[in-house]
Coordinates of C-alpha atoms and ligand atoms in Angstrom, one line a residue:
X26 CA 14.7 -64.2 43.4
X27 CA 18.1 -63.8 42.2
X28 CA 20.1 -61.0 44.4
X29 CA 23.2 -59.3 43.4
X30 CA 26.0 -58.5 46.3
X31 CA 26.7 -54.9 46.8
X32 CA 29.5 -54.3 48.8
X33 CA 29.1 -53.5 52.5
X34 CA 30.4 -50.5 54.2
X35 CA 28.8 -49.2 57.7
X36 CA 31.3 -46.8 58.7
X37 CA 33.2 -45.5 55.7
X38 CA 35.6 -48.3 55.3
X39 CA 36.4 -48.0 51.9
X40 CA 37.8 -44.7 52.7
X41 CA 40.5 -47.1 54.7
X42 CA 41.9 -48.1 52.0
X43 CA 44.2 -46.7 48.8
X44 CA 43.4 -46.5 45.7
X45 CA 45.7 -49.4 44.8
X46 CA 43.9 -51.5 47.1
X47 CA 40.4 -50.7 46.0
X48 CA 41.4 -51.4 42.2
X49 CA 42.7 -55.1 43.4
X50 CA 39.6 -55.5 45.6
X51 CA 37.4 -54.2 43.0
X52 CA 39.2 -56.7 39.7
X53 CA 38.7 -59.5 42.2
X54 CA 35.1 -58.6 42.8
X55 CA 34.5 -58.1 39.1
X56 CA 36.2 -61.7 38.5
X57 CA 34.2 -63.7 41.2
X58 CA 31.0 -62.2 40.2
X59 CA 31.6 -63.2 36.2
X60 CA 33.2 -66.2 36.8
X61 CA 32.6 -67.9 40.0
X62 CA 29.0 -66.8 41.1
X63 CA 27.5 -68.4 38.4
X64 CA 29.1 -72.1 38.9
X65 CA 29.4 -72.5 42.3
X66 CA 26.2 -74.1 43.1
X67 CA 26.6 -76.5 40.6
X68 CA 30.1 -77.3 41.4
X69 CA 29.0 -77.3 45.0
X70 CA 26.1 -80.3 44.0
X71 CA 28.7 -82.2 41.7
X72 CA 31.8 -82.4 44.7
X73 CA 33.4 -80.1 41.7
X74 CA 36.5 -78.1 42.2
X75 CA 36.4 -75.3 39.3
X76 CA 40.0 -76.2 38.0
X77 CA 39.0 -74.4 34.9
X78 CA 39.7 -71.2 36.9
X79 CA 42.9 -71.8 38.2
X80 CA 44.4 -70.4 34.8
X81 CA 42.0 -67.1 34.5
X82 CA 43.3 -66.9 38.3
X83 CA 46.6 -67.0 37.5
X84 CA 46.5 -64.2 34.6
X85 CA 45.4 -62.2 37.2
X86 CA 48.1 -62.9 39.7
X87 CA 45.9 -64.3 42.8
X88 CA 48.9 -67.1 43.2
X89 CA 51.2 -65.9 45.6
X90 CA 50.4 -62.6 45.2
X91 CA 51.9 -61.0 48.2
X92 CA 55.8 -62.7 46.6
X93 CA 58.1 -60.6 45.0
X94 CA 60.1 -61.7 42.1
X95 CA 59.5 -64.9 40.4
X96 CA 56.5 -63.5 38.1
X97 CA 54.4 -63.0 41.4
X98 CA 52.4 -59.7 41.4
X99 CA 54.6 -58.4 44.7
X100 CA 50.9 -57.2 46.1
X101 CA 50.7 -55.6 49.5
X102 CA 49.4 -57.7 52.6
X103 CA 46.2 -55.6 52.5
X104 CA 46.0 -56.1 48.6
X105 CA 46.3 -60.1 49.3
X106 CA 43.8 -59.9 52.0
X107 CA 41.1 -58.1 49.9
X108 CA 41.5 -61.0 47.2
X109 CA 41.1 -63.5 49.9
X110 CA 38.0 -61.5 50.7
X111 CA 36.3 -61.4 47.5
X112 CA 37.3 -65.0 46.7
X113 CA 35.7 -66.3 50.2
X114 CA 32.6 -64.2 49.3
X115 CA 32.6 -66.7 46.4
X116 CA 33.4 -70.0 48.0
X117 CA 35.4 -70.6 50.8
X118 CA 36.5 -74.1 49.0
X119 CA 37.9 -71.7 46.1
X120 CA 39.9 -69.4 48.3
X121 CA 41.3 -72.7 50.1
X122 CA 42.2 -73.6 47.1
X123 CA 44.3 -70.0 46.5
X124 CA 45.6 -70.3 49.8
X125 CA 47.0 -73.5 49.6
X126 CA 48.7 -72.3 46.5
X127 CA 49.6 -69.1 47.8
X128 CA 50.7 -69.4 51.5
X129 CA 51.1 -72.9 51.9
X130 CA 53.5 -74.2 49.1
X131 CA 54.8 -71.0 47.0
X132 CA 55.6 -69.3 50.7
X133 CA 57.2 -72.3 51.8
X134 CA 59.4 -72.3 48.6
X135 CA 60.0 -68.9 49.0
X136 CA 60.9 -68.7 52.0
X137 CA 63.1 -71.9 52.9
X138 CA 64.0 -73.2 49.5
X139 CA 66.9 -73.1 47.4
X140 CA 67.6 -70.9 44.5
X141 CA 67.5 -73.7 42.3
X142 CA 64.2 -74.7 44.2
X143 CA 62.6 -71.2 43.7
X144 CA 63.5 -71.3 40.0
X145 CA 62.2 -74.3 39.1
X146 CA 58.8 -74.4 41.1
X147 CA 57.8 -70.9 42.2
X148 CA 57.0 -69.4 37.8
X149 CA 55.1 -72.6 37.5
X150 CA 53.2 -72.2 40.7
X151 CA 52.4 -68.8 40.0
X152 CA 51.1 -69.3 36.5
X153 CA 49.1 -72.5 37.7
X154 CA 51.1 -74.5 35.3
X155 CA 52.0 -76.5 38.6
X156 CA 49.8 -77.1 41.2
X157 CA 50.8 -78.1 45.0
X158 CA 49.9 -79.2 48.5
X159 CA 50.6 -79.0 51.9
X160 CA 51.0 -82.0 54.5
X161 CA 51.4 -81.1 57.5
X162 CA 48.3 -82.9 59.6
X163 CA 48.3 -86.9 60.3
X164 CA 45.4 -89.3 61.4
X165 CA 46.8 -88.8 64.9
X166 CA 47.9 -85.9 64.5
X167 CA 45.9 -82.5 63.8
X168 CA 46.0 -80.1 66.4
X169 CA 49.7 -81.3 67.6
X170 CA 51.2 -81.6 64.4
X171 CA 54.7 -81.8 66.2
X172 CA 53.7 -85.6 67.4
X173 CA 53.6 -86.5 63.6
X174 CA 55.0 -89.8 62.5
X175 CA 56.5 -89.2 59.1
X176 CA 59.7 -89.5 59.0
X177 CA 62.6 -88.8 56.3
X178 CA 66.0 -90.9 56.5
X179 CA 69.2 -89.8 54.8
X180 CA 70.2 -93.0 52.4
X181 CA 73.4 -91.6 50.7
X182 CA 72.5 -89.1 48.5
X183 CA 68.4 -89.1 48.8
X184 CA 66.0 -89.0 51.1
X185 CA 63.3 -91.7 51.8
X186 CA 59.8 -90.7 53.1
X187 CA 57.5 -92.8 55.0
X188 CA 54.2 -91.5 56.2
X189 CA 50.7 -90.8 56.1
X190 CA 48.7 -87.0 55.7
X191 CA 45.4 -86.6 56.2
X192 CA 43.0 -84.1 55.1
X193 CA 45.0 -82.1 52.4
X194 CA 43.7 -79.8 50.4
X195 CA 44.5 -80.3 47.0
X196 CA 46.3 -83.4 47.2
X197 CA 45.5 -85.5 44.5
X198 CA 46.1 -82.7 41.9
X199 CA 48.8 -81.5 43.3
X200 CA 51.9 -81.7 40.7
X201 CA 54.3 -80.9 44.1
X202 CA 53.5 -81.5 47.9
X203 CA 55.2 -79.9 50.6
X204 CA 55.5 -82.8 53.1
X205 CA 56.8 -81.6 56.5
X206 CA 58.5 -85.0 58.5
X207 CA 60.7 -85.8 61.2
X208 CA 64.9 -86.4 60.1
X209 CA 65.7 -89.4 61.7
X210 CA 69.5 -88.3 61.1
X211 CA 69.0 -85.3 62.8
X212 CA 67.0 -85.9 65.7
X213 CA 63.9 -86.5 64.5
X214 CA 64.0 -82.5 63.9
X215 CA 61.0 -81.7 61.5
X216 CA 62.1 -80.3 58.0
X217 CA 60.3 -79.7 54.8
X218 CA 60.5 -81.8 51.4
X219 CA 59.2 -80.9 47.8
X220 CA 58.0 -84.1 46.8
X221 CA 57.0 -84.1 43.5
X222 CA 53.5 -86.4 43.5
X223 CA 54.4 -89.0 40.5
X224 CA 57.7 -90.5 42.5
X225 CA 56.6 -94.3 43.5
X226 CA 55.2 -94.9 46.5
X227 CA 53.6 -91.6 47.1
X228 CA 49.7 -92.1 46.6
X229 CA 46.9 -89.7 47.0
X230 CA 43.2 -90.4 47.4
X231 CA 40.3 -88.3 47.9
X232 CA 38.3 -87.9 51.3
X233 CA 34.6 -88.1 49.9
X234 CA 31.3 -87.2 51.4
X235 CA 31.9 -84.1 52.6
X236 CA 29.4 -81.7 54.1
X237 CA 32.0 -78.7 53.0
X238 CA 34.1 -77.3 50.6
X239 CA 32.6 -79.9 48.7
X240 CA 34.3 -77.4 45.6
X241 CA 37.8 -77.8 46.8
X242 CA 39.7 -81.3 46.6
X243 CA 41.2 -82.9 50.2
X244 CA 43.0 -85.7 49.8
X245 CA 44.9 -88.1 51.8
X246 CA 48.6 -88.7 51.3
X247 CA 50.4 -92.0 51.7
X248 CA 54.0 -91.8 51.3
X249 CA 55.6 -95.5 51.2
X250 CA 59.8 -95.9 50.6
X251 CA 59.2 -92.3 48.8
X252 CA 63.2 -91.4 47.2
X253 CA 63.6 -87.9 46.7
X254 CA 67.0 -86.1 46.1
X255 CA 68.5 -84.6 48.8
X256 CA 68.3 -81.5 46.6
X257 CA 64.4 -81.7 47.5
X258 CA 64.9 -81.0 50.7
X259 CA 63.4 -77.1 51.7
X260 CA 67.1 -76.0 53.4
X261 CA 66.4 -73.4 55.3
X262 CA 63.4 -75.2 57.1
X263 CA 64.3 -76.3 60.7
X264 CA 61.6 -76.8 63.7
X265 CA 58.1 -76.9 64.1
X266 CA 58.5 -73.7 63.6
X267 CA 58.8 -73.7 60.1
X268 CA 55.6 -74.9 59.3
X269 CA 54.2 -72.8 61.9
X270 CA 55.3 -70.0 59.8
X271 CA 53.6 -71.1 57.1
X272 CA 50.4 -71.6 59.0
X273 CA 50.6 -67.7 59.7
X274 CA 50.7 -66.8 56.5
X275 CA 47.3 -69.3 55.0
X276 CA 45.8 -68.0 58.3
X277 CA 46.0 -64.3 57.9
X278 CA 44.4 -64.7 54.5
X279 CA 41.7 -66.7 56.1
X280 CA 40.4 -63.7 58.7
X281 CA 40.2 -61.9 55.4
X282 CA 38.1 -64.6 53.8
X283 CA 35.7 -65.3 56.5
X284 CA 34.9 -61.8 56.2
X285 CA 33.7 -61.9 52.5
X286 CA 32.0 -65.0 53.2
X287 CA 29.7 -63.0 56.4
X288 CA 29.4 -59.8 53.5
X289 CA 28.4 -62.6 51.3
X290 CA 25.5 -63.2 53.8
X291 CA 24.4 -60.1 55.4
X292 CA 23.8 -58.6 52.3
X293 CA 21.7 -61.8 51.0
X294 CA 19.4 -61.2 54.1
X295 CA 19.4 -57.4 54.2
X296 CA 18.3 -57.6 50.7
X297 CA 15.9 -60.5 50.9
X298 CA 14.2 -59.1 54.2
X299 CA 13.0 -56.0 52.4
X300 CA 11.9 -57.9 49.8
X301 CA 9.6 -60.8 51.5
X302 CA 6.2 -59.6 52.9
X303 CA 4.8 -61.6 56.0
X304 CA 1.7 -59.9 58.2
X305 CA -0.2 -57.3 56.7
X306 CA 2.0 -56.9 53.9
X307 CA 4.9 -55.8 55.4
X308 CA 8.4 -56.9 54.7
X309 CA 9.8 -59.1 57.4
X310 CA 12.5 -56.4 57.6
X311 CA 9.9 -54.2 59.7
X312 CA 10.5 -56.6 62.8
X313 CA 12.6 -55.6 65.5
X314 CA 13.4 -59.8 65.9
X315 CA 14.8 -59.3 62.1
X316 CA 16.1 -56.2 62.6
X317 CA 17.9 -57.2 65.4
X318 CA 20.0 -60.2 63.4
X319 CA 20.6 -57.5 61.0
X320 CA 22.3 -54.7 63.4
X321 CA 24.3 -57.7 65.0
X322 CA 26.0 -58.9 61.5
X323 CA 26.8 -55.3 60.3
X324 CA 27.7 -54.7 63.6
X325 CA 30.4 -57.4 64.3
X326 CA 31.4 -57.3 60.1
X327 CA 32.5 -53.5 61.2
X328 CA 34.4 -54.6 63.4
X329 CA 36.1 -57.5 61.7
X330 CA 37.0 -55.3 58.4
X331 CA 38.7 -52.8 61.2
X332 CA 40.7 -55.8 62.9
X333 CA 41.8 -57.7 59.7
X334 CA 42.9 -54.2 58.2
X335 CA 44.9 -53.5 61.2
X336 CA 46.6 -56.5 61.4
X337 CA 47.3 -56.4 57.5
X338 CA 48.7 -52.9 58.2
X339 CA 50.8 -54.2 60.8
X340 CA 51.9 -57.1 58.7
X341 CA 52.7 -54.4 56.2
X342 CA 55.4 -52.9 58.4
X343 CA 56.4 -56.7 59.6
X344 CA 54.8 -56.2 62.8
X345 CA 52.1 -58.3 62.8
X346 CA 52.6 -61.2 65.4
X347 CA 51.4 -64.9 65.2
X348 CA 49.1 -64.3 68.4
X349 CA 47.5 -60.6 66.2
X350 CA 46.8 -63.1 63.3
X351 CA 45.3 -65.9 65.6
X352 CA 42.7 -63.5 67.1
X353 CA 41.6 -62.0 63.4
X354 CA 41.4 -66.0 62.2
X355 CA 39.4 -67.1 65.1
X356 CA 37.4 -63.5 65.5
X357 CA 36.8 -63.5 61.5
X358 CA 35.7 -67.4 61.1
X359 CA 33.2 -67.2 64.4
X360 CA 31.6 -64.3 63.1
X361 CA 31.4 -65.0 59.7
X362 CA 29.5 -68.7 61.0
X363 CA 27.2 -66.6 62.9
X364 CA 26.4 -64.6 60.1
X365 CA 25.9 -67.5 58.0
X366 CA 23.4 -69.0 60.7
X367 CA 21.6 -65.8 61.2
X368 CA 20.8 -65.2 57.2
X369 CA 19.7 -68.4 56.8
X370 CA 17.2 -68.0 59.6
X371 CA 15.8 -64.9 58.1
X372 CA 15.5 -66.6 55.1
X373 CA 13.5 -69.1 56.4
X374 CA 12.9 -72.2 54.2
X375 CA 14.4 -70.8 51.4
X376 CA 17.4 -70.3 53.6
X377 CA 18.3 -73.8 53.0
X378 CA 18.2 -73.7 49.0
X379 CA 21.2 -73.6 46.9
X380 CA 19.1 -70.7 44.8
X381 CA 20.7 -68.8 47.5
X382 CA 24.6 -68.7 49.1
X383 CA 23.8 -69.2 52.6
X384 CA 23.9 -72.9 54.0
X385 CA 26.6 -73.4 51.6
X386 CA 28.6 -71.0 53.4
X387 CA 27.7 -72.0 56.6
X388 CA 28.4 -75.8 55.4
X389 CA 32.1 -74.4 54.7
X390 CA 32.6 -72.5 57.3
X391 CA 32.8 -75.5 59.8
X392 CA 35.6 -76.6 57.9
X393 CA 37.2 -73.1 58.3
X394 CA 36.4 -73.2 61.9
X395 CA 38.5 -76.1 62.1
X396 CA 41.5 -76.1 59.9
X397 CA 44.3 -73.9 60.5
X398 CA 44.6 -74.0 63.8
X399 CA 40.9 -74.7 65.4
X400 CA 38.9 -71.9 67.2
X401 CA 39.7 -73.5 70.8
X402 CA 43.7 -73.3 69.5
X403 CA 43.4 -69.8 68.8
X404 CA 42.0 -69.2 72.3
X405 CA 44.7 -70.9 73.8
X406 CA 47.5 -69.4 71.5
X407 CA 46.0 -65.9 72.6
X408 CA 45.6 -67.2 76.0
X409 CA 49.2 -67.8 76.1
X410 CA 49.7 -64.6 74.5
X411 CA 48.2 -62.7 77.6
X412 CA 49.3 -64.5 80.3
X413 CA 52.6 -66.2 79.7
X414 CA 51.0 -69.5 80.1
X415 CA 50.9 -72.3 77.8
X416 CA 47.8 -74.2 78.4
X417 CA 47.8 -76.4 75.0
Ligands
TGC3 P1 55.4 -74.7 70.4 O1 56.4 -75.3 71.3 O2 54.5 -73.7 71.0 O3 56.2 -74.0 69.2 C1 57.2 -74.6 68.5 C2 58.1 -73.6 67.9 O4 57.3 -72.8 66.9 C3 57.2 -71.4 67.3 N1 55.9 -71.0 67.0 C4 55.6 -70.2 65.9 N2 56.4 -69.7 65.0 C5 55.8 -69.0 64.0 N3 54.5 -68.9 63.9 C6 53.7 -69.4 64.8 N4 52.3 -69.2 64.7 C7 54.2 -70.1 65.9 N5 53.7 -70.8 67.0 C8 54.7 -71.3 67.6 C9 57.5 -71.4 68.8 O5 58.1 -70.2 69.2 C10 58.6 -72.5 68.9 O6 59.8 -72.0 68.4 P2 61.2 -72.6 68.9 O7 62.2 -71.7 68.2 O8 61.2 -72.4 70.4 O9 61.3 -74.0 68.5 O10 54.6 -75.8 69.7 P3 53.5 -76.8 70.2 O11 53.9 -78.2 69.8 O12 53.3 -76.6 71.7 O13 52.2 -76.3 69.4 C11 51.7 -75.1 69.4 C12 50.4 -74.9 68.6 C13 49.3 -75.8 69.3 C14 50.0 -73.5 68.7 C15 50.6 -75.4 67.2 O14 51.0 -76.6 67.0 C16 49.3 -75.2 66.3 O15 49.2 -74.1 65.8 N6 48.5 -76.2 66.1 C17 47.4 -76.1 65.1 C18 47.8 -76.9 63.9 C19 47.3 -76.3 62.6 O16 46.9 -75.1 62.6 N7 47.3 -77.1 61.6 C20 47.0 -76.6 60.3 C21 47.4 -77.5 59.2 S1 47.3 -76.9 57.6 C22 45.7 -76.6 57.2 O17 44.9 -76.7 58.0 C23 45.5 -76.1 55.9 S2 43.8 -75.8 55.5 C24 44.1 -74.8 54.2 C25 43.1 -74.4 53.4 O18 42.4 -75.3 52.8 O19 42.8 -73.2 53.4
FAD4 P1 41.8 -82.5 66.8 O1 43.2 -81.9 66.9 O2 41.6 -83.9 67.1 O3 40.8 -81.6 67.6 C1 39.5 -82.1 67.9 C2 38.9 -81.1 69.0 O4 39.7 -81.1 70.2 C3 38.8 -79.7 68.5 O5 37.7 -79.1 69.0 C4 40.0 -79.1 69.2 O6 39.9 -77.6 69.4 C5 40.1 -79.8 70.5 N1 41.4 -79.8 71.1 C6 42.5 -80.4 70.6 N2 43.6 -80.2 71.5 C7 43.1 -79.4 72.4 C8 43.7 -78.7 73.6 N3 45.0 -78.9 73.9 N4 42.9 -78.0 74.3 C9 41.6 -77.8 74.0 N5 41.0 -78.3 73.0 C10 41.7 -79.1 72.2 N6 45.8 -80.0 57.1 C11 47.0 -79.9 56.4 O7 48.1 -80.2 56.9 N7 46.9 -79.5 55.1 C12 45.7 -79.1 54.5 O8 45.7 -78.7 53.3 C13 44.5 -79.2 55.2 N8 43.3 -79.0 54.6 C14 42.2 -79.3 55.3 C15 41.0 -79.2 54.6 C16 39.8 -79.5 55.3 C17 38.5 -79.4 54.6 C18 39.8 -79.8 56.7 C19 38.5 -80.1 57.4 C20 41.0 -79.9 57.3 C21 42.2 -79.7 56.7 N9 43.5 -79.8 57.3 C22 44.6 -79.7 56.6 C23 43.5 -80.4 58.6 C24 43.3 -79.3 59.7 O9 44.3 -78.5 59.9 C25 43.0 -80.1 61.0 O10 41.7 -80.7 60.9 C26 43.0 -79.2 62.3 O11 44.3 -78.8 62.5 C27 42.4 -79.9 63.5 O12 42.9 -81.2 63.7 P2 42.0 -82.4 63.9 O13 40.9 -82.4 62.9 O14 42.8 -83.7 64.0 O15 41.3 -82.2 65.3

């Protein structure tokens, strides 16, 4: 039976949110639900990212969205969260895909780069002439990315990389990577580097058999005797920090993503449980055991729209901190899991069919669960937040 979303509003949210915001949340909609919904099973089968979006994204100014300047569409954090939204109620691997773009490489440019730097990368990233990555985690190093082994050394005028990066997101069709590695002239200090993917020595090969995001590419990066310029190097990148930073940014649009990916879900089920009749020809929505999963999604998607909101609205005003944007990540993703498990349940056996959205969110979600930061991380960064007390 083919079901078509229809938003989902408990407690008046909408009413939240301006007028601007419900135009960008509604264009998104419009373009996920003419352009994504009806590939994304089969891309999903095939291990297919849609790459034939990434322009029709682009016209419509999803890549670094929240950037001013630069051909960016200078959206609010609210606006950019409500795109992340819609395009997680698509496919989480698509909206990785956007984030990457968006928060991961074009922030990182933005924020610690060069003019020159922003000039030449930031147009073509936002137009998806240019595609790029982010390589930050190692083999040995995922949670504690500041143990990571890459390492940069100064050779007169150039840099040479040396490394490996595991589990990238759009690394093998990425035109540019932001590499983050240890100077060995400086310390071993970590700094960022654009390196742009055909120098020699830099190779990139997919991670296959996935169970998720099986639409968005990951990749891992070897970087052997890699010379880049020493004009490649981000300047104003200095500390773990930096990527940190960056990691703040991807993350918030996450929380936001997670969410459409549970609306994606509840509303699947709600509709579905009125629809199938089991016992005396009643829909299977008439039981309290049903009724029961439904009140719990609506209930905890209420309050995940009013925690993601706040902290966007906060982020608005610069306010929002990294230990706010932890707790919406790792709130957002759980939930949004949950939701995914508890739809599929009331689906029963067709709970498990690609006709429908479920297990394929569910399937990504594990992934979402994990990268970023995982959801033990964010307990211990809010942990610390609390108490005072680093327990990592
Ligand atoms: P620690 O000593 O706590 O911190 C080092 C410096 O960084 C500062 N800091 C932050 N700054 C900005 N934002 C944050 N969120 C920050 N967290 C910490 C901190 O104040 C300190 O500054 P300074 O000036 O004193 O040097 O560092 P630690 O080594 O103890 O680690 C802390 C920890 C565990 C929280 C951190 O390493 C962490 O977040 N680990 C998780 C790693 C992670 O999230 N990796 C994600 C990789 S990218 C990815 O997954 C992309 S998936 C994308 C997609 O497809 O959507
Ligand atoms: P580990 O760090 O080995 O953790 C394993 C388990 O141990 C987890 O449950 C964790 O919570 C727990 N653990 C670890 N340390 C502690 C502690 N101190 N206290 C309590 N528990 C702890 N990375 C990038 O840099 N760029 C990308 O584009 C990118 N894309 C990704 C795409 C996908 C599909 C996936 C799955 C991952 C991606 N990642 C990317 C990597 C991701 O960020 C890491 O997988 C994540 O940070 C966790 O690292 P790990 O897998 O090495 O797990």
């Amino acid at each position: 039976m083919s079901l078509k979303f229809r938003g989902v509003d408990f407690i008046g949210f909408d009413a939240l949110l301006t007028d601007d915001e419900l135009l960008v949340r509604d264009t998104s909609r419009k373009f996920i639900e003419d352009n994504l919904i009806p590939i994304i099973e089969e891309c999903n089968r095939a291990g297919r990212f849609p790459r034939e979006l990434v322009k029709p994204m682009a016209d419509l100014g999803f890549f670094g969205a929240s950037l001013k300047g630069y051909g960016c569409a200078g959206m609010s954090n609210v606006e950019y969260g409500l795109v992340m939204q819609e395009m997680e109620r698509g496919d989480s691997g698509v909206r990785s895909f956007v984030s990457v773009q968006s928060a991961l490489v074009m922030y990182p440019i933005y924020a610690f780069g060069s003019d020159e730097q922003k000039q030449t990368w930031l147009p073509a990233l936002q137009s998806g002439e240019k595609l790029g990555c982010f390589g930050l985690t190692e083999p040995d190093f995922g949670s504690n990315p500041g143990g990571m082994r890459t390492r940069a050394r100064k050779v007169g005028k150039e840099y040479v990389l040396n490394g490996e990066k595991m589990w990238i997101t759009s690394g093998s069709i990425a035109n540019v990577a932001v590499i983050w590695a240890k100077v060995e002239d400086e310390d071993n200090k970590i700094r960022g580097f654009l390196v742009e993917t055909d120098r020699p020595g830099f190779k990139a090969e997919d991670i296959h058999g996935k169970w998720s995001l099986r639409a968005s590419v990951t990749s891992g990066l070897s970087m052997q005797d890699v010379h880049i310029p020493e004009s490649n190097l981000l300047p104003k990148s200095g500390g773990l920090k930096s990527p940190l930073m960056c990691l703040n940014q991807a993350r918030y649009g996450i929380a936001w993503g997670a969410l459409g990916a549970a609306m994606s879900c509840y509303d699947c089920a709600l509709q579905y449980s009125i629809l199938r009749k089991q016992f005396h020809d009643k829909p299977i929505a008439s039981h309290q055991l049903v009724q029961e999963k439904l009140t719990w999604m609506i209930n905890e998607i209420t309050k995940a729209q009013l925690l993601v909101l706040q902290v966007g609205r906060l982020k608005d005003k610069d306010k929002a901190g990294a230990q706010h944007i932890s707790m919406a990540k790792r709130n957002n993703v759980w939930m949004a899991l949950e939701c995914a498990r508890k739809s599929r349940d009331i689906l029963g056996a067709n709970g498990v069919a690609d006709e429908y959205p479920l297990m394929r969110h569910m399937m990504n979600l594990e992934s979402v669960k994990t990268y970023e930061g995982t959801h033990d991380i964010h307990t211990l960064i809010i942990g610390q937040s609390v108490t005072g007390i680093d327990a990592f």
